[in-house]
Tab-separated table of C-alpha atoms and ligand atoms in Angstrom:
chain	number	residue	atom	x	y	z
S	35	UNK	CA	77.871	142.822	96.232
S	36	UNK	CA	78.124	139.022	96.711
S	37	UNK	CA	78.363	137.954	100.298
S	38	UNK	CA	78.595	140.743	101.862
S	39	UNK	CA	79.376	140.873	105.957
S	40	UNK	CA	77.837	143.809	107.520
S	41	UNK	CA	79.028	145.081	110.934
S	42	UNK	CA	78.003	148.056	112.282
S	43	UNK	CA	80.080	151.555	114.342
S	44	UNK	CA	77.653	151.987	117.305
S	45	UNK	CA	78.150	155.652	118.501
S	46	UNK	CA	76.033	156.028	121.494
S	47	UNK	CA	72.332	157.303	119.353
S	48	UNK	CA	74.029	156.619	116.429
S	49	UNK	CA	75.511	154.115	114.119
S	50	UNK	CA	76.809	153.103	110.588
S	51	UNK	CA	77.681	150.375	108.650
S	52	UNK	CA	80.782	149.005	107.410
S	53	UNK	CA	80.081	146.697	104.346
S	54	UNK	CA	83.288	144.169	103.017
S	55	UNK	CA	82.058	141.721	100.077
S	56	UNK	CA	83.608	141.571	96.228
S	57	UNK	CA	82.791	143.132	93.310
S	58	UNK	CA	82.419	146.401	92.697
S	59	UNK	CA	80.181	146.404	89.259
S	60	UNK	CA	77.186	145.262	91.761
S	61	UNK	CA	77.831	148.119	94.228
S	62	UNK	CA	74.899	149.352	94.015
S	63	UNK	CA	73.298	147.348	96.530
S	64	UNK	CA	75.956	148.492	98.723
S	65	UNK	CA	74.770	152.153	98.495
S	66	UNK	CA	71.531	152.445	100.512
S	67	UNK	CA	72.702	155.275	102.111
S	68	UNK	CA	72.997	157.435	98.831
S	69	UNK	CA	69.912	156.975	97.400
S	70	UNK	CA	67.939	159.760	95.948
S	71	UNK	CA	70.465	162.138	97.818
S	72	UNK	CA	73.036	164.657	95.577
S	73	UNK	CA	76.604	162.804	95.432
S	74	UNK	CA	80.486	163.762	94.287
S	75	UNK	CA	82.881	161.777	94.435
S	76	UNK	CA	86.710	162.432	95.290
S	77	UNK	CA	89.530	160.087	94.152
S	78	UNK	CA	93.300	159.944	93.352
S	79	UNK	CA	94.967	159.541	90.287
S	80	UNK	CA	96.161	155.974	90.110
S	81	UNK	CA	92.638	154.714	91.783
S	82	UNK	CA	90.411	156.946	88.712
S	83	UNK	CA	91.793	154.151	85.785
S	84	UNK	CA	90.915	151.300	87.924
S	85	UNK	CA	88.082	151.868	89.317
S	86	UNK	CA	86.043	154.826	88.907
S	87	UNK	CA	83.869	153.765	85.731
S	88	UNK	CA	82.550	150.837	87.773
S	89	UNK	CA	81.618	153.400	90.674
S	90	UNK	CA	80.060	155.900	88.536
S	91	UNK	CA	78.025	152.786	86.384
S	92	UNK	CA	76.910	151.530	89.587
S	93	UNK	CA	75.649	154.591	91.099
S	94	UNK	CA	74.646	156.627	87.627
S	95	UNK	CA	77.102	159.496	87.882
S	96	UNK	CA	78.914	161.078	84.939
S	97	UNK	CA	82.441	162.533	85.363
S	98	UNK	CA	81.774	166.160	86.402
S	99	UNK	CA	80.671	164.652	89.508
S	100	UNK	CA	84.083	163.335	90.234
S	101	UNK	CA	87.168	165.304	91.283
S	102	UNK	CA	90.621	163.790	91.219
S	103	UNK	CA	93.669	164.800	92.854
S	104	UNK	CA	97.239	163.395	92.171
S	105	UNK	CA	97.898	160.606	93.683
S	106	UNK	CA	100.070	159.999	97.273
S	107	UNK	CA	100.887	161.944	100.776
S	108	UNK	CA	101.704	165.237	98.868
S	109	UNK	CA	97.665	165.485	98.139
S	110	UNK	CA	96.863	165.548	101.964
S	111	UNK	CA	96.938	169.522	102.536
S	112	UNK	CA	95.029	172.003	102.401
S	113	UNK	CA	95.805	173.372	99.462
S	114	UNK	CA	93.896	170.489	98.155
S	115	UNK	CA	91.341	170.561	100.907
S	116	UNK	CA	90.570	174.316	99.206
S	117	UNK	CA	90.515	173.252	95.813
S	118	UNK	CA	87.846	170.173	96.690
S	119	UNK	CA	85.937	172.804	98.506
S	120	UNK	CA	85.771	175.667	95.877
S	121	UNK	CA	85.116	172.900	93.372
S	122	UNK	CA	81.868	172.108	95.283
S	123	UNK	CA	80.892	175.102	95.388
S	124	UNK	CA	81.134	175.984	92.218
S	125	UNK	CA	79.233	172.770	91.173
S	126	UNK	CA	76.443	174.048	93.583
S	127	UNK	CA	76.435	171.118	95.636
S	128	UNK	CA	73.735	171.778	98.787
S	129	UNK	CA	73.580	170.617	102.533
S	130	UNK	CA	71.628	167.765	101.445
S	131	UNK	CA	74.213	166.260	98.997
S	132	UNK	CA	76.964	163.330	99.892
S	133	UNK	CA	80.482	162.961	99.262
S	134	UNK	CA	82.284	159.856	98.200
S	135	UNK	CA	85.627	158.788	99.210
S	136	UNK	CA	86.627	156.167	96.414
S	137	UNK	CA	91.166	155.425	97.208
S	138	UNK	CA	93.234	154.787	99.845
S	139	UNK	CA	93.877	156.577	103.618
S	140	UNK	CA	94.715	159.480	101.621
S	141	UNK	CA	91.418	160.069	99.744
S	142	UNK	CA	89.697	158.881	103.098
S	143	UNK	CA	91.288	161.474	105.242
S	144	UNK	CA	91.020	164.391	102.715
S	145	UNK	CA	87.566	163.688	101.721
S	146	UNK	CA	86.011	163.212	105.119
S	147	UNK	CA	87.730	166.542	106.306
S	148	UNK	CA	85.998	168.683	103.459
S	149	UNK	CA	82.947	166.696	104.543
S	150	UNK	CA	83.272	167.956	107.453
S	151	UNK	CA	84.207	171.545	107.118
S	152	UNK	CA	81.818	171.879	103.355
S	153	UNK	CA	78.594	174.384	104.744
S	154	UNK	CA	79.236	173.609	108.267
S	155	UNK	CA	79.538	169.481	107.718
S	156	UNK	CA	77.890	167.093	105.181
S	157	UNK	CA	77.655	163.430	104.813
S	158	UNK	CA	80.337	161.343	102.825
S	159	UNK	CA	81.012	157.741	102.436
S	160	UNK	CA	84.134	155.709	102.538
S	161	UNK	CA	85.227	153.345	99.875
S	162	UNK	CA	88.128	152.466	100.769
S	163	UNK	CA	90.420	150.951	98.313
S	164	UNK	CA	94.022	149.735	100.241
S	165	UNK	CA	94.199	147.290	102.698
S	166	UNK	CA	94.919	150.074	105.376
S	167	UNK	CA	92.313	151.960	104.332
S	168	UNK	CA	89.875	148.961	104.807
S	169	UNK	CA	91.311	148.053	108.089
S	170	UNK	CA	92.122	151.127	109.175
S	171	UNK	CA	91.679	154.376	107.938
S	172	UNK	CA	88.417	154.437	106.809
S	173	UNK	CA	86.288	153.285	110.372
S	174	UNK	CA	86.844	155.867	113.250
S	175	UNK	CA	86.252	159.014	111.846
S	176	UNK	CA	89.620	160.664	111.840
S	177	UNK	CA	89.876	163.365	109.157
S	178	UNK	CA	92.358	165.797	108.323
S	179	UNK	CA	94.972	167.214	106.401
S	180	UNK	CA	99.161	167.455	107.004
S	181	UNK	CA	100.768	170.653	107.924
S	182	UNK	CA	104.394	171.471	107.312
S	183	UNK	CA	104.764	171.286	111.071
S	184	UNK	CA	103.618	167.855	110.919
S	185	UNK	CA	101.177	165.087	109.476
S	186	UNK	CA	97.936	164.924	110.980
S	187	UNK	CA	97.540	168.186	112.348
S	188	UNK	CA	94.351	170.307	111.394
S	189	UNK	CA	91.568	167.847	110.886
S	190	UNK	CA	88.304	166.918	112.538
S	191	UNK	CA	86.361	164.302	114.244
S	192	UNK	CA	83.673	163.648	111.474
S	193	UNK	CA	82.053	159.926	111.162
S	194	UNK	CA	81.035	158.435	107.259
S	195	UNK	CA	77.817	157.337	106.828
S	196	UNK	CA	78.799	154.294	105.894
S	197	UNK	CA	82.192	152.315	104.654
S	198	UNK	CA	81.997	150.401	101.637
S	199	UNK	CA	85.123	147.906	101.245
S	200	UNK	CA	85.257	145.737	98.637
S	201	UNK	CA	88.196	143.363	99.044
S	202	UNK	CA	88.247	143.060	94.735
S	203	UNK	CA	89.752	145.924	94.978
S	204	UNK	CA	93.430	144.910	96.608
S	205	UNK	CA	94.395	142.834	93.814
S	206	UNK	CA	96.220	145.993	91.929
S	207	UNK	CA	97.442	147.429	94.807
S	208	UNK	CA	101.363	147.024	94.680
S	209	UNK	CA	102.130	144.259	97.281
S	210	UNK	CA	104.609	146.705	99.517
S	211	UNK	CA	101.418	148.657	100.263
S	212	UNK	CA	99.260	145.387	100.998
S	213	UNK	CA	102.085	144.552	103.257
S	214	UNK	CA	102.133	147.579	105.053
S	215	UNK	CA	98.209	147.121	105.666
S	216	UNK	CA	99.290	143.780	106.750
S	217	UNK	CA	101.257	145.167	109.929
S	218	UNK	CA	98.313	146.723	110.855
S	219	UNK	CA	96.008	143.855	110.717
S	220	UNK	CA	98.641	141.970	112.642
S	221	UNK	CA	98.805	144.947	114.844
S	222	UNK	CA	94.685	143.987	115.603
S	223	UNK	CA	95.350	140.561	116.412
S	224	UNK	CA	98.700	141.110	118.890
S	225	UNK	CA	96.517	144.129	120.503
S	226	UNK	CA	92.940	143.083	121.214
S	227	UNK	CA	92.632	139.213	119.476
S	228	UNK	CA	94.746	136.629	120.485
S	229	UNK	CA	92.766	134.029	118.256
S	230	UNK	CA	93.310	136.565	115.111
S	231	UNK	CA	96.453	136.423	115.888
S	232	UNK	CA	96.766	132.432	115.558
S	233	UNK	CA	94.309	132.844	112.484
S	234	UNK	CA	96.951	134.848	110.643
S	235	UNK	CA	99.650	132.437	111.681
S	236	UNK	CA	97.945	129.490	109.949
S	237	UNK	CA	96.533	131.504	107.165
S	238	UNK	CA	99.233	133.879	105.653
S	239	UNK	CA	99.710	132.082	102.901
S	240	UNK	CA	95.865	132.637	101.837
S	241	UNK	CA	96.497	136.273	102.572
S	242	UNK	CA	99.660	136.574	100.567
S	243	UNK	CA	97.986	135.062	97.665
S	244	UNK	CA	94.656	137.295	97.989
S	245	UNK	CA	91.924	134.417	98.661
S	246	UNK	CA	88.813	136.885	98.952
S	247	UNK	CA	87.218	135.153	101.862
S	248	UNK	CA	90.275	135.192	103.900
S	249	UNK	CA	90.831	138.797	103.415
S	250	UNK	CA	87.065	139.459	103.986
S	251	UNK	CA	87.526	137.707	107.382
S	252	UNK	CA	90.815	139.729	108.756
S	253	UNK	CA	89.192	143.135	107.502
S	254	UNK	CA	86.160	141.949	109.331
S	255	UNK	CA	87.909	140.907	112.548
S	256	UNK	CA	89.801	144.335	112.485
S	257	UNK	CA	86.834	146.192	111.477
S	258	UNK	CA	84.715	144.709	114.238
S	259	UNK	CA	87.590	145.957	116.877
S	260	UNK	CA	88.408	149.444	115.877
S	261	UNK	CA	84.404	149.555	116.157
S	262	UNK	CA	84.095	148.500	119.815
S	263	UNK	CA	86.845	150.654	120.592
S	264	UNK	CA	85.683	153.576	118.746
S	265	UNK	CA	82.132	152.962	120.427
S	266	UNK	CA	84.060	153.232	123.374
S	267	UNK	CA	85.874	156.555	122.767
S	268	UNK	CA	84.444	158.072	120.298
S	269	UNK	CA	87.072	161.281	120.225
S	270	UNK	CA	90.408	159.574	121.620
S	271	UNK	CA	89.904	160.902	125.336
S	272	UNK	CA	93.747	160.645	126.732
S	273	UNK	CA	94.188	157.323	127.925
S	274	UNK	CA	90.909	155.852	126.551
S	275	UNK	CA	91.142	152.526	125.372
S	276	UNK	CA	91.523	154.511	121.425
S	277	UNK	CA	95.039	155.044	122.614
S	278	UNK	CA	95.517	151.002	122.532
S	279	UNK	CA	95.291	151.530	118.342
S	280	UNK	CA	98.665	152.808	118.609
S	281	UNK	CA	100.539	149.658	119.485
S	282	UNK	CA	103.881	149.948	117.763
S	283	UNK	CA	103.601	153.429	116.868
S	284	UNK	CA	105.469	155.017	119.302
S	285	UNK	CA	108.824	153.087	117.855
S	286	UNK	CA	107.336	153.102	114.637
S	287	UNK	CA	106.305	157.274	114.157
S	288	UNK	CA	110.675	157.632	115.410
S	289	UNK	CA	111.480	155.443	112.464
S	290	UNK	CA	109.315	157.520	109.996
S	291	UNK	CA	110.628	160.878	111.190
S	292	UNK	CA	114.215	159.504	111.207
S	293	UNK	CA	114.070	158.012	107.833
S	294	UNK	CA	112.192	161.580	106.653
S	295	UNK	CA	108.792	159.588	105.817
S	296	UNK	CA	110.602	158.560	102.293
S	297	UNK	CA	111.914	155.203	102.503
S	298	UNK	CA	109.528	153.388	104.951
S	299	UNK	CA	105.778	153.238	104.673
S	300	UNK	CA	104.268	153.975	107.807
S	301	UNK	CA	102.798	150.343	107.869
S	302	UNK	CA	106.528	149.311	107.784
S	303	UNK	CA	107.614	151.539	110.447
S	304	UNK	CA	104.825	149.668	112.198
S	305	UNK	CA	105.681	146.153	111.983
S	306	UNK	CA	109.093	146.954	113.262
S	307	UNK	CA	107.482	149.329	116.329
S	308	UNK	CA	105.705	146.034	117.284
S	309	UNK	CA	108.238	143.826	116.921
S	310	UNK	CA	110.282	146.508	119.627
S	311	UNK	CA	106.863	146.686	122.035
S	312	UNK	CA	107.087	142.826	122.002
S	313	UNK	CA	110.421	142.344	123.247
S	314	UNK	CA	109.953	145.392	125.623
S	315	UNK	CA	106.747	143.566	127.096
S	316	UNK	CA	109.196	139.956	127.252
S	317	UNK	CA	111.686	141.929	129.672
S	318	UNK	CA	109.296	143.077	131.728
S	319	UNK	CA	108.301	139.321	131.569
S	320	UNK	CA	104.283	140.654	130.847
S	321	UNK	CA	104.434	138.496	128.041
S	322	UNK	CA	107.187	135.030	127.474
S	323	UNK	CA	109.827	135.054	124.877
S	324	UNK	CA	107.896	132.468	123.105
S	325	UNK	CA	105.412	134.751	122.093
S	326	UNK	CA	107.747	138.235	121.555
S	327	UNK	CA	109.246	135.444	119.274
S	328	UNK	CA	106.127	134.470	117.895
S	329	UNK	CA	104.959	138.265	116.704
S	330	UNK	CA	108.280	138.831	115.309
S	331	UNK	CA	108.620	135.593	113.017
S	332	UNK	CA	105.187	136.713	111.434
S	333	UNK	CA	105.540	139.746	110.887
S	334	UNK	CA	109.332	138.170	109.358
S	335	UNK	CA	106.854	135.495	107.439
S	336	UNK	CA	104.682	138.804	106.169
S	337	UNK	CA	107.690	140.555	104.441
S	338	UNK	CA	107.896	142.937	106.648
S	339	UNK	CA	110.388	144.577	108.616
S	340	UNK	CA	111.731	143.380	111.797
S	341	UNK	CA	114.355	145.924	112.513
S	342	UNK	CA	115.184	149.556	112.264
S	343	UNK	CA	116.920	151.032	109.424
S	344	UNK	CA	120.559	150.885	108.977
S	345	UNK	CA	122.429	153.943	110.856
S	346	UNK	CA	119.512	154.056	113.260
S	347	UNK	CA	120.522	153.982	116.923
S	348	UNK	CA	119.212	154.005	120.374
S	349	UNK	CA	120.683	157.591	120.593
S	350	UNK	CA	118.002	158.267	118.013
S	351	UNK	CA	114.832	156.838	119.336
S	352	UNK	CA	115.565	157.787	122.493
S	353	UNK	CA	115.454	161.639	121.406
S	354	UNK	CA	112.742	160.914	118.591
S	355	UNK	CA	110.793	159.429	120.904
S	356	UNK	CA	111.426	162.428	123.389
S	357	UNK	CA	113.247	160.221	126.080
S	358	UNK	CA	116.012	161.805	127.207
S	359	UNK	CA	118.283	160.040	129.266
S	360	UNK	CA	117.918	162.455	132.668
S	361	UNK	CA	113.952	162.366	132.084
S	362	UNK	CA	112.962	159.768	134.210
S	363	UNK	CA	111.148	156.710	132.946
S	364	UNK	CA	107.185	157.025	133.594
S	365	UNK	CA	106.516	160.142	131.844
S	366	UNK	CA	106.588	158.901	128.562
S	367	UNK	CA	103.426	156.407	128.116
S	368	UNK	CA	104.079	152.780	125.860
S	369	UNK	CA	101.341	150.438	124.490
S	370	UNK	CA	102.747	147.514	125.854
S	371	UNK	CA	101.236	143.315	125.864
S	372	UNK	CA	100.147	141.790	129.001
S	373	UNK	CA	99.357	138.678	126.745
S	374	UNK	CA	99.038	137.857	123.587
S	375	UNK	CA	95.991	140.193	122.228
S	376	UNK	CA	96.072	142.037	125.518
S	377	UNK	CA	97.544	145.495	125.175
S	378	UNK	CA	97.599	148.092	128.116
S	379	UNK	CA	98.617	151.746	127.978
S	380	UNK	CA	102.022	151.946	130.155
S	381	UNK	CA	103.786	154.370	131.895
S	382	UNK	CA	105.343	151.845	134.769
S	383	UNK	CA	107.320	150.523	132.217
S	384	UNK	CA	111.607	150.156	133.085
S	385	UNK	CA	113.458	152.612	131.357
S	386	UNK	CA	116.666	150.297	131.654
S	387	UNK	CA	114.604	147.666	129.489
S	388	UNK	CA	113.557	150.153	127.244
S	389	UNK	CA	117.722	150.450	126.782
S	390	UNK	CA	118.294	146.598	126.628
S	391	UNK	CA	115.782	146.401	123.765
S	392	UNK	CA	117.120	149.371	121.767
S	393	UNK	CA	120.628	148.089	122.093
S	394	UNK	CA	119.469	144.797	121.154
S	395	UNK	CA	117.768	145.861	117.794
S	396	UNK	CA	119.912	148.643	116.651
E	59	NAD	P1	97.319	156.072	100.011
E	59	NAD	O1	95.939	156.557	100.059
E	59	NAD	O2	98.381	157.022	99.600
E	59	NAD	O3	97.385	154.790	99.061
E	59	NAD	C1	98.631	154.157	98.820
E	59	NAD	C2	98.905	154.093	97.313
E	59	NAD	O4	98.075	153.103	96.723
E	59	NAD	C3	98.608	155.383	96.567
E	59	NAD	O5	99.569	155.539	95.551
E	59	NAD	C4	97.245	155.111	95.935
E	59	NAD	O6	97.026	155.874	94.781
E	59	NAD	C5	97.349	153.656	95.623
E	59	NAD	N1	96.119	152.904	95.579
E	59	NAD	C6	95.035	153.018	96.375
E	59	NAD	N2	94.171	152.031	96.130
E	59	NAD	C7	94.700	151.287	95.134
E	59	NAD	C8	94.279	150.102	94.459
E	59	NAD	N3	93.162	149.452	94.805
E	59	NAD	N4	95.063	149.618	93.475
E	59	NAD	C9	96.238	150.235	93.158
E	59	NAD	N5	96.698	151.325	93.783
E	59	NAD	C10	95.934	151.841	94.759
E	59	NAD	O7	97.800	155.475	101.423
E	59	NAD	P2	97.140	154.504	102.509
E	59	NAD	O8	98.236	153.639	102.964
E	59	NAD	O9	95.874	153.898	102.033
E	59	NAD	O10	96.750	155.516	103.672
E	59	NAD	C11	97.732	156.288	104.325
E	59	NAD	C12	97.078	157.518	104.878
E	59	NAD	O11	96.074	157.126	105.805
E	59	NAD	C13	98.039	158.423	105.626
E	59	NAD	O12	97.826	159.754	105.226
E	59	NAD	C14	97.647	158.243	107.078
E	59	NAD	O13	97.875	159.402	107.853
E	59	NAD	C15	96.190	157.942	106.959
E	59	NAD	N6	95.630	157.197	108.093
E	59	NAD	C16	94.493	157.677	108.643
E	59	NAD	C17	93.907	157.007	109.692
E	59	NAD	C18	92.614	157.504	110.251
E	59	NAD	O14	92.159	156.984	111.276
E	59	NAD	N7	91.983	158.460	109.629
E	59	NAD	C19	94.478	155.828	110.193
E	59	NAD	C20	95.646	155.361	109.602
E	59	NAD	C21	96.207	156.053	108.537
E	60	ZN	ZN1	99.092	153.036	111.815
């Protein structure tokens, strides 16, 4: 892998690497981790074309090491957890042996859940091929699988070995799903890095037009802050500074379940959550208008959403967001700025602003 930046998950005795650098024919060298040890890999249908020979060159694998599942959402249940695990066990893969998580959040989340459930836990590795998955998804050590109930909701705490992002990889990813990576990373910067923040401002354009070092340096900067804050809270205690991650998701996760988690990608959802947790934050006057304004013309400049979807009202996020009008403000808990890259977890917030900025945006 050519210039490769290396940062490292510290988790109290232990620790892995996250690797970003291009070109995934010399990936290899990017592998340490699964040398000499038994590996299958586990990718999705529209990420096996593009990218799996390269993998399985690099590494000397042949195809019945690989298992694919159809690409998208729909794969993350377990029905498909069980058919990954009776696969591996019918291809005799021991304790010893690693898996590989080559696609997007999807893949990610599916694969390190078998990992973690396959003879009691095994090692896997996380190459993560979208933007969110490189930013995102694949540092933290969140698994799982969705449930009809919900998304999210049987899974398990269960760390990679090591991440492997190559940023070569975003060039055939459709740009609405870059995009929606894109919230996040400016998620990173509003949250915990005011100069990220300013970095993106100046250097969109670079993004937008996929200059390698610029996205190797905003998947580094957000890489290197989901790791301090997963060193910090390993497991998502309550209000532990993990919570923090979820800065527009609040707004964002009533948009998704009010739109039926069809028409908006979650990343989407996102940008316009943030753009709501700004204002909020200006009329508490935590933050000025100058810079609510400022997070809501890039994330405008990005392509992204800056309000909620047509027929949407404050009637709705209220009761999405389980705010009912008699329950009085405090109980439900807001990320909220106290600068620009300076998020807090809130529950002083005014419920009567929470009102001016719904009936502002919807
Ligand atoms: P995804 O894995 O579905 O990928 C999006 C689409 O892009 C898919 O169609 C996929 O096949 C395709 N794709 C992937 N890489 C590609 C490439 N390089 N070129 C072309 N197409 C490519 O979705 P996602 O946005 O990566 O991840 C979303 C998932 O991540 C959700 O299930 C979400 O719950 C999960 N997630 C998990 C965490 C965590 O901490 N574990 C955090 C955020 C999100
Ligand atoms: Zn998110």
């Amino acid at each position: 892998m050519n210039n490769t930046r290396i940062l490292k998950v510290e988790l109290g005795a232990r620790s892995y690497p996250i690797r970003i650098g291009r070109s995934i024919a010399g990936l290899d060298t990017a592998f340490p981790e699964s040398a000499g040890r038994s590996l299958r890999v586990v990718t999705d249908s529209n990420v096996e074309p593009l990218y799996l020979e390269a993998l399985l060159g690099a590494l000397s694998l042949t195809r019945d090491q690989v298992y694919v599942v159809p690409a998208g959402e729909a794969s993350k249940t377990w029905d498909s957890a069980g058919k990954v695990l009776d696969w591996l066990l019918e291809s005799r893969l021991s304790r010893d042996g690693c898996l590989i998580a080559l696609g997007g959040g999807v893949i990610g989340d599916l694969t390190g859940f078998v990992a973690s459930i396959y003879q009691r836990g095994i090692d896997f590795i996380q190459i993560p091929t979208t933007l969110l998955a490189q930013v995102d998804s694949s540092v933290g050590g969140k698994t799982g699988v969705n449930h009809a109930r919900g998304k999210n909701l049987i899974g398990a705490f269960h760390q990679p070995i090591s991440v492997v992002a190559d940023t070569d990889t975003l060039a055939t990813l459709p740009k609405r799903e870059l995009l929606a990576g894109l919230a996040e990373v400016i998620k990173y910067g509003m949250l915990a890095d005011g100069l990220l923040f300013e970095w993106l401002e100046s250097n969109l354009d670079r993004i937008l037009s996929l200059n390698p070092n610029s996205l190797a340096e905003i998947i580094e900067r957000c890489c290197a802050i989901k790791a301090r804050i997963v060193g910090l809270d390993e497991r998502e205690t309550g209000s532990g500074p993990r919570a923090l991650l979820n800065l527009g998701h609040t707004f964002g996760h009533a948009i998704e379940t009010y739109t039926g988690y069809t028409e908006w990608l979650h990343g989407e959802a996102v940008a316009t959550g943030l753009v709501l947790a700004a204002d909020l934050s200006a009329r508490h006057g935590w933050i000025t208008e100058a810079v609510a304004a400022r997070c809501t013309a890039l994330i405008a400049r990005a392509g992204l959403p800056v309000a909620p979807p047509k027929g949407m009202t404050a009637e709705h996020f209220r009761d999405l967001m389980g705010l009912d009008k008699k329950v009085k403000a405090g109980k439900l808990r807001l990320i909220l700025l106290r600068g620009l890259g300076d998020a807090v977890l809130s529950s002083d917030f005014e419920q009567d602003l929470l009102d001016e900025t719904l009936a502002a945006a919807c």
